Coordinates of N, CA and C and ligand atoms in Angstrom, one line a residue:
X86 N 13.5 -49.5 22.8 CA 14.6 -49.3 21.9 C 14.8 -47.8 21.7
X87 N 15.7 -47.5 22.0 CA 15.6 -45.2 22.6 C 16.8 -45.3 21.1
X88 N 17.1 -45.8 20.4 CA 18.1 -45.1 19.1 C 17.1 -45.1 17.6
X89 N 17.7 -44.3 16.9 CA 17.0 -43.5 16.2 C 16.5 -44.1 15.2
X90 N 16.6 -45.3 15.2 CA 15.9 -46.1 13.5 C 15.8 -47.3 13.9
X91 N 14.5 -48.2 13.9 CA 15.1 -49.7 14.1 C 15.5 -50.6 13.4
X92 N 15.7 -50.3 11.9 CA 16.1 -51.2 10.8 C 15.6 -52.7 11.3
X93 N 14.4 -53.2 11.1 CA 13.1 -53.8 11.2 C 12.9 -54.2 10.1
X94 N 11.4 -54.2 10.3 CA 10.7 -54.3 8.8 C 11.3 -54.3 7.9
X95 N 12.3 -52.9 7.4 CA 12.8 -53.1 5.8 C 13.9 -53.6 5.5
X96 N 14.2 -54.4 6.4 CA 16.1 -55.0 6.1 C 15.9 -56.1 5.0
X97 N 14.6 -56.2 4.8 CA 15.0 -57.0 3.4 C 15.0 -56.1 2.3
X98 N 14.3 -54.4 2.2 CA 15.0 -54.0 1.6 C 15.9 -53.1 1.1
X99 N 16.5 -53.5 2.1 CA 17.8 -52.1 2.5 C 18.7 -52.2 1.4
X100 N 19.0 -53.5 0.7 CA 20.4 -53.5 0.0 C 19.7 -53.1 -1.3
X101 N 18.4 -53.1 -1.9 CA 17.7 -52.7 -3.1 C 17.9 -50.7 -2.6
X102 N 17.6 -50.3 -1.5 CA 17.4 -48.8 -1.5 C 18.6 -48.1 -0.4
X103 N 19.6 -48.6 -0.6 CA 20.6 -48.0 0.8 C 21.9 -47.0 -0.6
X104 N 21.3 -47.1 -1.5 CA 22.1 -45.8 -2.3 C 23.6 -46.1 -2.7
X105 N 23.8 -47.4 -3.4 CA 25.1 -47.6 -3.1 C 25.4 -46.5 -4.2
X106 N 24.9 -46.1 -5.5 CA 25.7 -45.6 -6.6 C 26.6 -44.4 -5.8
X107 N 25.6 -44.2 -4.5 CA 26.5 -42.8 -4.2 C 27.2 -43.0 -2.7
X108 N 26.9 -44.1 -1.9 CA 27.4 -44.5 -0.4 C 28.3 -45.8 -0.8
X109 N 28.5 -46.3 -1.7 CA 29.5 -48.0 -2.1 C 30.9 -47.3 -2.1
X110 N 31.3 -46.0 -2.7 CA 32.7 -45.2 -2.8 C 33.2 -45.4 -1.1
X111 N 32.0 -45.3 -0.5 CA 32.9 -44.9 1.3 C 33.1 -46.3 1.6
X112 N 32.3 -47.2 1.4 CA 33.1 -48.2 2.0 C 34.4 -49.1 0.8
X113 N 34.2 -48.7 0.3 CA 35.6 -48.9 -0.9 C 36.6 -48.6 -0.2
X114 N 36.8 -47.3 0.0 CA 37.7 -46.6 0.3 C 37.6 -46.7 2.0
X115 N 37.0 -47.2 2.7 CA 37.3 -47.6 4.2 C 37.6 -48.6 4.3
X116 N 37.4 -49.6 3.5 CA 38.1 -50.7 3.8 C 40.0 -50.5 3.1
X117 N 40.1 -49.9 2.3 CA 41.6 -50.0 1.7 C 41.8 -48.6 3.0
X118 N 41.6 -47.6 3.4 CA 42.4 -47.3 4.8 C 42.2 -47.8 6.0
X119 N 41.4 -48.9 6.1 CA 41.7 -49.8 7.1 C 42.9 -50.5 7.2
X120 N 43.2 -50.9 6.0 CA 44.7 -51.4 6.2 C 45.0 -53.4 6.7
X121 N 43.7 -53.6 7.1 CA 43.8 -54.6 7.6 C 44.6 -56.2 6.6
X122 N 45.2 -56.7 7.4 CA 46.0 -57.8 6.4 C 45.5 -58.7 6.5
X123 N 46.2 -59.9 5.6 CA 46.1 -61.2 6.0 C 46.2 -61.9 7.1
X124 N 44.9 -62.7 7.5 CA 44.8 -63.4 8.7 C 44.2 -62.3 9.9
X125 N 44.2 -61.3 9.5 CA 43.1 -60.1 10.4 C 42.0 -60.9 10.9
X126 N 41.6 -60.5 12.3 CA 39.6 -60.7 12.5 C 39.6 -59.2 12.3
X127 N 38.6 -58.5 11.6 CA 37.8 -57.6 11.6 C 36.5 -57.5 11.8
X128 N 36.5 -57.0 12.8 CA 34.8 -56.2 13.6 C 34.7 -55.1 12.9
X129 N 33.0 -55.6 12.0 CA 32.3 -54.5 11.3 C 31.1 -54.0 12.3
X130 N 31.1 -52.8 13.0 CA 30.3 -52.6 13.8 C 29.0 -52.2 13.3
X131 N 27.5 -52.5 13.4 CA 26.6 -51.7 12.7 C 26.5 -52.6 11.1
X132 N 27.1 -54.2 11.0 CA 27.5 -54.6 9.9 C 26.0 -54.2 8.8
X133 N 24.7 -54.2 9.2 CA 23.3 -54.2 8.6 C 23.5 -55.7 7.9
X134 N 23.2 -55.6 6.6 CA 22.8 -56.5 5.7 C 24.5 -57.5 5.2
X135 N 25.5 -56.8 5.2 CA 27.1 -57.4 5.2 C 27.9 -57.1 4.2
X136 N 26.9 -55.5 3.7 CA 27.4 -54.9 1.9 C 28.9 -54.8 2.5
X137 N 29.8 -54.8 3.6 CA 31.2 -54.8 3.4 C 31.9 -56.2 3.5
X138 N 31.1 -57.5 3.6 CA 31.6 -58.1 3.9 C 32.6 -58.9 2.2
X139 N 32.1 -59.0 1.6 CA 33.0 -59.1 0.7 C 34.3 -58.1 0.1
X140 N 34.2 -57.3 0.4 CA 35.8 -55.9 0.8 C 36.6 -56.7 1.6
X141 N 36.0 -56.7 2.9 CA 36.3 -57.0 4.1 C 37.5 -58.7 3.8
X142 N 36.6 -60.0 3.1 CA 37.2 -61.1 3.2 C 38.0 -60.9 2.3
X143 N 38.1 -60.2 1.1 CA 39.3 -60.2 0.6 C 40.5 -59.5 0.9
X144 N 40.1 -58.6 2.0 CA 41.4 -58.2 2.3 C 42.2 -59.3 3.6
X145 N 41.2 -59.6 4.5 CA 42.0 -60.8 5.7 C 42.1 -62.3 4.8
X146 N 41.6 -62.4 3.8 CA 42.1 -63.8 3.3 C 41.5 -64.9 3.7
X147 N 42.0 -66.4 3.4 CA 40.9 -67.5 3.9 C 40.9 -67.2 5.7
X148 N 42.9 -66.9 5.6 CA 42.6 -67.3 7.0 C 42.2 -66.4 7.7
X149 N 42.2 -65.2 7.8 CA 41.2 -64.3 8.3 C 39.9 -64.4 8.6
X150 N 39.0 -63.7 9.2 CA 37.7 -63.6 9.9 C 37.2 -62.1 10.4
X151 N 36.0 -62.0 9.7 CA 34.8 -61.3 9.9 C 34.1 -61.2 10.7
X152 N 33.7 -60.8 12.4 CA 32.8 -60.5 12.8 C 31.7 -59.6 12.3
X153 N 30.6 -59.6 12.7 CA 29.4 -58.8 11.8 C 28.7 -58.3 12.6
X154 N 28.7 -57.4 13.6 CA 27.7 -57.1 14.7 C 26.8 -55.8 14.8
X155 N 25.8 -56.2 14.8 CA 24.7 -55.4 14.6 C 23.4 -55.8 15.6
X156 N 22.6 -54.9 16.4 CA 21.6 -54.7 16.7 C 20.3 -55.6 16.5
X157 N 19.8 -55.2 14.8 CA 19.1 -55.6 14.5 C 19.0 -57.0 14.1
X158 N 17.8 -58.2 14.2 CA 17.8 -59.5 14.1 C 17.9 -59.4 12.5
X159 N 16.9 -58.4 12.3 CA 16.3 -58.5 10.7 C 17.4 -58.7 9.9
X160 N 18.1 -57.2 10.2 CA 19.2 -57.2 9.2 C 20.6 -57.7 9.3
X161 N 20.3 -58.7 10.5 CA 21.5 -60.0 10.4 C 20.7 -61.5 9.6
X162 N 19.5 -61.4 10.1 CA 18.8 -62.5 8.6 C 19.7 -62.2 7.3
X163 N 19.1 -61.3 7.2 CA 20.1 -60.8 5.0 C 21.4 -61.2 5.4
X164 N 22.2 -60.5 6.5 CA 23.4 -60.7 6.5 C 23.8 -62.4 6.6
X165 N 22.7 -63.1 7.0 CA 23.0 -64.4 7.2 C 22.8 -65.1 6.0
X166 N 21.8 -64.5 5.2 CA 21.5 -65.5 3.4 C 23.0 -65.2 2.8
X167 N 23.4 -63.6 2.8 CA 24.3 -63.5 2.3 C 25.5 -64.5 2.8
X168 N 26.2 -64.6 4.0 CA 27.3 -65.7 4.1 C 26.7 -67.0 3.5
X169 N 25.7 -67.1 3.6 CA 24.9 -68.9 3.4 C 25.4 -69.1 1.8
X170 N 24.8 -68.1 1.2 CA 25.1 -67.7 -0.3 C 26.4 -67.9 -1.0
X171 N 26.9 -67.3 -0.1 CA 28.8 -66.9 -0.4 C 29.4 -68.4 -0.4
X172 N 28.9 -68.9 0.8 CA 30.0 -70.1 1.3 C 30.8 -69.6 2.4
X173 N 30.7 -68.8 3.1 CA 31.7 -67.7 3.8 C 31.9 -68.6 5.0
X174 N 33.3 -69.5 5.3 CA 33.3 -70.1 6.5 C 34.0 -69.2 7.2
X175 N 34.4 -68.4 7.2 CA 34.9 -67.0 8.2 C 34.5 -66.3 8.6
X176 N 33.1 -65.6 8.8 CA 32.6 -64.9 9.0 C 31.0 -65.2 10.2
X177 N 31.2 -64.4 11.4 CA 30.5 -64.9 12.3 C 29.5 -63.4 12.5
X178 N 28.4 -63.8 12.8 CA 27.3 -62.6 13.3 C 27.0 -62.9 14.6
X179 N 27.0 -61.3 15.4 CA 26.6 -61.4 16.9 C 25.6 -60.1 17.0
X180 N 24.9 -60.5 17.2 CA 23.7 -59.5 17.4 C 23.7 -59.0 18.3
X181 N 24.4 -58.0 19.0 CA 24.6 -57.3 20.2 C 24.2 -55.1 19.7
X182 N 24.1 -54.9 21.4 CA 24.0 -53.4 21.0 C 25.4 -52.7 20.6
X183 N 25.4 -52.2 19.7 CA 27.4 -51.3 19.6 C 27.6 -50.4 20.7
X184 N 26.5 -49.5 21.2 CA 26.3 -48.8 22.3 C 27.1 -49.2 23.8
X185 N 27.2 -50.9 23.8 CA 26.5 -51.4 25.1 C 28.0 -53.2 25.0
X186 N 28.4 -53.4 24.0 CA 28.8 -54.4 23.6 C 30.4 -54.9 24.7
X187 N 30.7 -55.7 24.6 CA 31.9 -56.3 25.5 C 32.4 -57.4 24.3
X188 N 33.9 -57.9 25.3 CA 34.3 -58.7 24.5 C 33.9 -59.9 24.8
X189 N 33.3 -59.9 25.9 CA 31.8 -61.3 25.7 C 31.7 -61.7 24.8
X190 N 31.1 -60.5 23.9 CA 30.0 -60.9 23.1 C 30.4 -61.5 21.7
X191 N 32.3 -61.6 21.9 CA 32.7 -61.6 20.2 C 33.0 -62.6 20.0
X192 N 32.6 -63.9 21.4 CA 32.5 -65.5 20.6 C 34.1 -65.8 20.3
X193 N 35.0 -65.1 21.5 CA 36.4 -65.8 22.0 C 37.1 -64.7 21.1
X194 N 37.0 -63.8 19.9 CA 37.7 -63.4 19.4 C 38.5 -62.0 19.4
X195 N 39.5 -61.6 19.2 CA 39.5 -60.2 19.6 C 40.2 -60.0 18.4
X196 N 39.6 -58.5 17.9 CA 39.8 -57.3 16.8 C 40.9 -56.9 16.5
X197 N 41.7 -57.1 15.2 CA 42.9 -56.7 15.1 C 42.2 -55.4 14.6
X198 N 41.2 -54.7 13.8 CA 40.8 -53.9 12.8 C 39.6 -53.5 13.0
X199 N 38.9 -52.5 12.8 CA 37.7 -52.2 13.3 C 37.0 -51.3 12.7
X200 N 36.2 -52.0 11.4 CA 34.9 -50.9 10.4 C 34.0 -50.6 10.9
X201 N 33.4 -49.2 10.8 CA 32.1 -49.0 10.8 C 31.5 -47.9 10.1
X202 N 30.4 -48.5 8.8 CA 30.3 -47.5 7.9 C 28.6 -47.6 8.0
X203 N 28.5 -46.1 8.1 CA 27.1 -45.4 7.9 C 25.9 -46.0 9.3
X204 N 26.8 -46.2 10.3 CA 26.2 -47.1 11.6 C 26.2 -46.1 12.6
X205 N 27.4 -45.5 12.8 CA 27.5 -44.7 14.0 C 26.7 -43.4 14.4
X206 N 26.3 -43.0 12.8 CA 25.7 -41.7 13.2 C 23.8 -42.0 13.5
X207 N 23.6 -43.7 13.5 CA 22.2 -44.1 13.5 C 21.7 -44.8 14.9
X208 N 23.0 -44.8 15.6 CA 22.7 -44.8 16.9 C 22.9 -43.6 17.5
X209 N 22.2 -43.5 19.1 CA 21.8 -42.4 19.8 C 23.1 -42.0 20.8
X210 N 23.9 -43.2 20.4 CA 25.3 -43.0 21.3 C 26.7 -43.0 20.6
X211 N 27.3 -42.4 19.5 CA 28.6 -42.7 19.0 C 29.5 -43.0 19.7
X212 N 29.5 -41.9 20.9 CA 30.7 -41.8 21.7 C 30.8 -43.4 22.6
X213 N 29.2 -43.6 22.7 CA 29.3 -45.1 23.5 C 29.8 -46.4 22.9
X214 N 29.7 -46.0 21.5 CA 30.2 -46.9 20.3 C 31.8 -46.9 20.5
X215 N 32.6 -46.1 20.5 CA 33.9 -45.2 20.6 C 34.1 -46.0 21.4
X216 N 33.6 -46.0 22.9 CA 33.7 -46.6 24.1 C 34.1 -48.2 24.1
X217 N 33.2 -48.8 23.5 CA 33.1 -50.0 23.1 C 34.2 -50.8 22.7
X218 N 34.3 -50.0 21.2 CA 35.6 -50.4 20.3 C 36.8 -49.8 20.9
X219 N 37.2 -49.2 21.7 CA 38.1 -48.6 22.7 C 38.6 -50.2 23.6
X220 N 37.3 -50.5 24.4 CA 37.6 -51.8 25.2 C 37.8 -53.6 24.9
X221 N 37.2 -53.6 22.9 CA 37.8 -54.4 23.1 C 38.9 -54.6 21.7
X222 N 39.5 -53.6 21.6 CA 40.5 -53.4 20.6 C 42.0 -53.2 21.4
X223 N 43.2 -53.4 20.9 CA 44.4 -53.3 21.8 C 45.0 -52.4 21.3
X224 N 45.9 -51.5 21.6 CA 46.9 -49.9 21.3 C 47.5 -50.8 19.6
X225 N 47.2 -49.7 19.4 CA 47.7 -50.6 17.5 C 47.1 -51.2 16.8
X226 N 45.2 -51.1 17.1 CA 44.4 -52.1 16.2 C 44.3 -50.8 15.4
X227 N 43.8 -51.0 13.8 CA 43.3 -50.1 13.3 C 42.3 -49.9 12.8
X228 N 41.6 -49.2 13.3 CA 39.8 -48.3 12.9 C 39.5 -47.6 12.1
X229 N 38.9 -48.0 11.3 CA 38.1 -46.5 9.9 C 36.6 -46.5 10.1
X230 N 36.2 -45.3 10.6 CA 34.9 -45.2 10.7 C 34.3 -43.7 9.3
X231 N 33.3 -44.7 8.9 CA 33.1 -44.2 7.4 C 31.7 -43.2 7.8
X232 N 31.7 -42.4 7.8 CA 29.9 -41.7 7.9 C 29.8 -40.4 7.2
X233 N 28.2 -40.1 7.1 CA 28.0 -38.7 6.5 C 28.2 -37.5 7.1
X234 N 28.3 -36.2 6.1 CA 27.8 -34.8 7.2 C 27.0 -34.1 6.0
X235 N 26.9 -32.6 6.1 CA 26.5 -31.8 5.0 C 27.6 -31.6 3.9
X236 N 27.4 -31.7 3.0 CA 28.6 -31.5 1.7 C 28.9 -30.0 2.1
X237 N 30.0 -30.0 1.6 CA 30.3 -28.6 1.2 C 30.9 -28.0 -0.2
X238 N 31.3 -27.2 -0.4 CA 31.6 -25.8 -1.5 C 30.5 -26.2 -2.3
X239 N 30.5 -26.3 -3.5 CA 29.7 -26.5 -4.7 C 28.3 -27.1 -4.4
X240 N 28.8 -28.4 -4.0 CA 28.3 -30.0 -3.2 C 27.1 -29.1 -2.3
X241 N 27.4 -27.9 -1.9 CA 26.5 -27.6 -0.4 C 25.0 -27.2 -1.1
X242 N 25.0 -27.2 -2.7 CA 23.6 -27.3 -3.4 C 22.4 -28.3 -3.1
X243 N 23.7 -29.4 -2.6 CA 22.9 -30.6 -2.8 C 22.6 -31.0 -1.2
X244 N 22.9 -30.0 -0.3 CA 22.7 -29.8 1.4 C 21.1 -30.7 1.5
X245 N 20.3 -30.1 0.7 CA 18.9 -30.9 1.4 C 18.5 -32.2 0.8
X246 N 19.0 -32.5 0.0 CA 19.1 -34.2 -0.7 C 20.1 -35.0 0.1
X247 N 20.9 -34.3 1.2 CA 21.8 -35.0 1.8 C 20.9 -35.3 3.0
X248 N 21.1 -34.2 3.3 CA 20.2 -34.1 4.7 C 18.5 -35.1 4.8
X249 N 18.3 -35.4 3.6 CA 16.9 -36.2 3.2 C 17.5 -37.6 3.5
X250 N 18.7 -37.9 2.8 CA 18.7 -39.3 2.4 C 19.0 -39.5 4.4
X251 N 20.0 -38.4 5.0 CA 20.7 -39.2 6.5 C 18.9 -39.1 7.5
X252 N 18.2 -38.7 6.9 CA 16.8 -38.3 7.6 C 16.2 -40.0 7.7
X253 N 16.3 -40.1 6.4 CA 15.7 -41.4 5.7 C 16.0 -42.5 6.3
X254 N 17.4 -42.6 6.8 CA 17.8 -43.6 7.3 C 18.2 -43.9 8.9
X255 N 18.1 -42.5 9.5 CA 17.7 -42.2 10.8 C 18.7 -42.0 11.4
X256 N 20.0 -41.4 10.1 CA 21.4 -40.7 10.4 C 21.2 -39.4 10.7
X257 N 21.8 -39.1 12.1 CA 21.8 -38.0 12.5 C 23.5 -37.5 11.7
X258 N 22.8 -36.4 11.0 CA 24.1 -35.8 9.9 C 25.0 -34.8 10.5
X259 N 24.6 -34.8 11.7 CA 25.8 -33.7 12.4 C 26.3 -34.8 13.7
X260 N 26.2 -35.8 13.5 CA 27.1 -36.7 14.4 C 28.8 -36.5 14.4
X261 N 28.8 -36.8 13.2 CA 30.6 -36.6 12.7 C 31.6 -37.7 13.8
X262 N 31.0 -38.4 13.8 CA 32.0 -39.9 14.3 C 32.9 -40.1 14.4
X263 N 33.8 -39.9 12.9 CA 34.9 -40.2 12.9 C 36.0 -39.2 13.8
X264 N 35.3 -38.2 13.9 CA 36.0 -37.0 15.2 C 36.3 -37.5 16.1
X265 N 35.7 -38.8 16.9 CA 36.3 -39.8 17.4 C 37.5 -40.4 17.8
X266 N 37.5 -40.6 16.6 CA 38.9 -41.1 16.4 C 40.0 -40.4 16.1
X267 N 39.6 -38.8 15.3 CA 40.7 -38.6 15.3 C 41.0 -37.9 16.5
X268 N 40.1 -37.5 17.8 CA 40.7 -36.7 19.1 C 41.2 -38.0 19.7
X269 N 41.6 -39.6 19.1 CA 41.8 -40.1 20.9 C 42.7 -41.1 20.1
X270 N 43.0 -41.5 18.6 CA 43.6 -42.2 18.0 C 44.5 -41.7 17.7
X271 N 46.0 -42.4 17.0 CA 47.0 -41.7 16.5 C 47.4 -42.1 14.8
X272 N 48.2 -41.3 14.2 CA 47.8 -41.5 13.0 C 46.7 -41.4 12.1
X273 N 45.7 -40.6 12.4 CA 44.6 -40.6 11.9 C 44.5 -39.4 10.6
X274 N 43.9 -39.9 9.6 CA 43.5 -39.5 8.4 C 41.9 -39.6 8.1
X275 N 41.8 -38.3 7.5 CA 40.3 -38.1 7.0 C 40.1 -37.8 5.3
X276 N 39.4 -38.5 4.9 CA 39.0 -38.0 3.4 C 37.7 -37.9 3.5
X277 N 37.5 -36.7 2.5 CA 36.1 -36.4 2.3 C 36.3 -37.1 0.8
X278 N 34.5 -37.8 0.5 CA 34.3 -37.8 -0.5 C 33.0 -37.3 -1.1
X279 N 32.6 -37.2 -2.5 CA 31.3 -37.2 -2.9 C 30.7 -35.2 -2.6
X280 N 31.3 -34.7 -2.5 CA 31.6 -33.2 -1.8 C 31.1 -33.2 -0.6
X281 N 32.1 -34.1 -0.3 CA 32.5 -34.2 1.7 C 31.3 -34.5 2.5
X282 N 30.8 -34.8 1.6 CA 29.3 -35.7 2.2 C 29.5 -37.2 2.7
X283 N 30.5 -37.8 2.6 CA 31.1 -39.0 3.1 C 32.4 -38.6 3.6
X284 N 33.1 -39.1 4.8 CA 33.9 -38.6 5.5 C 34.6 -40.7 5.8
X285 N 35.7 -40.3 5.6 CA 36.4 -41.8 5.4 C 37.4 -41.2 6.5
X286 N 37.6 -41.8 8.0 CA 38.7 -41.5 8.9 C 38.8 -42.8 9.4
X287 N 40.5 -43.2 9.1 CA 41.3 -44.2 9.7 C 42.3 -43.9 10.4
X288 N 42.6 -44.8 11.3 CA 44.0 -44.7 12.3 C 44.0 -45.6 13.2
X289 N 45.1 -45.5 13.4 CA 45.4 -47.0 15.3 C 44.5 -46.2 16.3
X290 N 44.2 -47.3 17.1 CA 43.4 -46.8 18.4 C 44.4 -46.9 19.1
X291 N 44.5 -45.2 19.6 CA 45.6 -45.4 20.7 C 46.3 -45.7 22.0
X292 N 46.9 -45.4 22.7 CA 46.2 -46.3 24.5 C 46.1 -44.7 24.8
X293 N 45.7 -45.4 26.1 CA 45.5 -44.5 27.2 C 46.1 -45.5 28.6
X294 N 45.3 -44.5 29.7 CA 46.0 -45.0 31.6 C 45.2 -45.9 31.0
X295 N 44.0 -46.3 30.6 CA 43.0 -47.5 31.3 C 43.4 -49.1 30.5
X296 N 45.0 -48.9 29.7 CA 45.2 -49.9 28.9 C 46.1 -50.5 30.0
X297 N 46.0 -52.0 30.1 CA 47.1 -52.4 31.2 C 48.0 -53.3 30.3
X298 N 48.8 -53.9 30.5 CA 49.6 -54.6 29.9 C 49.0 -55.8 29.5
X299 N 48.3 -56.1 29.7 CA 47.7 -57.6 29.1 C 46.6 -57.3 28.1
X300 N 46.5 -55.8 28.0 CA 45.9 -55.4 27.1 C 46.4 -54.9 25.7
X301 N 48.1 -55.1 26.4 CA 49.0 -54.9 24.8 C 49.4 -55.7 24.1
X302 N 48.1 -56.8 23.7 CA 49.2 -57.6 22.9 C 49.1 -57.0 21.7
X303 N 50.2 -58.5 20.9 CA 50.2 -57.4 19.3 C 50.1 -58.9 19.0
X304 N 49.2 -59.2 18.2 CA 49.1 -61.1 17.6 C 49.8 -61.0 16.4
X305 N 50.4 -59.9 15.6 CA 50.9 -60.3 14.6 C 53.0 -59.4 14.9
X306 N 53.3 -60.3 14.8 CA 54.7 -60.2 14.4 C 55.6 -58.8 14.0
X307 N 54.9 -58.0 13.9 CA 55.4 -57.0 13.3 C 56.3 -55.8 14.3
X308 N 56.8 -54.4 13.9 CA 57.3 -53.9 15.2 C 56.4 -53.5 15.9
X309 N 57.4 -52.8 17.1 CA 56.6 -52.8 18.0 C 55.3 -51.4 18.1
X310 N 54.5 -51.0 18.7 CA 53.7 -50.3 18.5 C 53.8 -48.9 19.7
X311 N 54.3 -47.8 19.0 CA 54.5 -46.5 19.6 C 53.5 -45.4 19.5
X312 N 53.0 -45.7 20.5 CA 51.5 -44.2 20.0 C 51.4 -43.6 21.2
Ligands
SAM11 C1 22.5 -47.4 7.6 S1 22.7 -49.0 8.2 C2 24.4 -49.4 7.7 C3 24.6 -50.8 7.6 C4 26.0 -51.2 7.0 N1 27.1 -50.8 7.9 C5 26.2 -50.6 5.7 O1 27.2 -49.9 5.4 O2 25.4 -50.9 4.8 C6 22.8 -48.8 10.0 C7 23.0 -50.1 10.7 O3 23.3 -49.8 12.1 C8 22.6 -50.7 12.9 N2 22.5 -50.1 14.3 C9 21.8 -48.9 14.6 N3 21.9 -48.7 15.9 C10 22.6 -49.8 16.4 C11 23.1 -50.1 17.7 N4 22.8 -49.4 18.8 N5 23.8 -51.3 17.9 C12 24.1 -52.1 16.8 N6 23.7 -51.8 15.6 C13 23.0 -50.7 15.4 C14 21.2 -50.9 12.2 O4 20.6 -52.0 12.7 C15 21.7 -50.9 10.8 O5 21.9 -52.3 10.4

């Protein structure tokens, strides 16, 4: 396993020590600039334990659906008590690499929307993650990828408690992910939060040459999609 943390052993205690008082703001606020509607599937990449999945189903609704893909077995167990818990008949877990992933692997479904918070910067490949959600998303899905960096102005006091906690968790804090999206997406927005120590960037995934037309569909009704 060559990426930087294996979230193992402690995924049963990740939801007791993963910091929501100060990391729960970013996925708040990435799920409401995700945008995603009723009847959405949304792919949460890097889901861990499934702290977004309840955001997540209230915004796609009954009839909507949650993919949950993550790496780790461990911390798709938790993620699995938690749907068991819920009652959640929407929501499906595929334990695949995000690095490495296909639309194989999504169990017939394909992504209108596409989360990923505090994941990208804990693998050893973002850009391969980028890659991924690039091939199996269509021109017009929309992506918010939520991650850390060093705070700044005031905030930059608190530079080595930042730097500790992304250490802790095997976030590499100069990834900057969401940079991603905004060089190759359209429409993209960035908020900092928490003194810019949380970085919230949403927008459509754009095309490119390598989109063919059967790659354009649009499943929901709406206009047409100009990027
Ligand atoms: C800090 S946790 C974040 C979990 C969740 N997104 C959240 O916001 O609570 C990072 C997650 O990324 C997963 N992860 C790391 N590298 C991965 C990879 N290459 N493929 C899939 N998941 C990976 C870990 O297993 C872990 O569950």
């Amino acid at each position: 396993m060559s990426d930087r943390f294996s979230y193992g052993g402690g995924a049963r205690y990740y939801d007791q020590f993963s910091g929501e008082w100060l990391y729960r703001a970013g996925r708040v606020e990435g799920v409401q600039m995700l945008g995603a509607r009723a009847g959405d599937t949304v792919l949460d990449v890097g889901c861990g334990t499934g702290k977004n999945f309840p955001l997540l189903l209230e915004a796609v609704g009954p009839t909507g659906h949650v993919l949950g893909l993550d790496r780790s077995p461990q911390m798709l167990d938790v993620a699995r008590a938690r749907v068991d818990r819920h009652l959640w008949p929407n929501v499906t877990l595929v334990q695949a690499d995000a690095t490495r992933f296909t639309a194989a692997d999504l169990k017939g479904r394909t992504p209108d929307a596409v989360l990923s918070t505090y994941a990208m910067s804990v693998t050893d490949d973002p850009d391969a993650v980028w890659q991924c959600v690039r091939a199996v998303t269509y021109p017009g899905s929309r992506v918010c990828i939520v991650d850390m960096r060093a705070p700044t102005g005031l905030a930059r006091l608190l530079e080595p408690l930042a730097r500790l906690a992304c250490a802790m968790g095997g976030a590499d804090i100069n990834a900057h992910p969401w940079t991603l999206l905004e060089a190759d997406g359209a429409g993209v927005e960035v908020r900092g939060l928490r003194g810019g120590h949380i970085q919230v960037g949403a927008g459509t995934r754009g095309r490119s040459a390598a989109d063919t037309s059967s790659a354009l569909r649009t499943p929901h009704s709406g206009p047409a999609i100009h990027d």
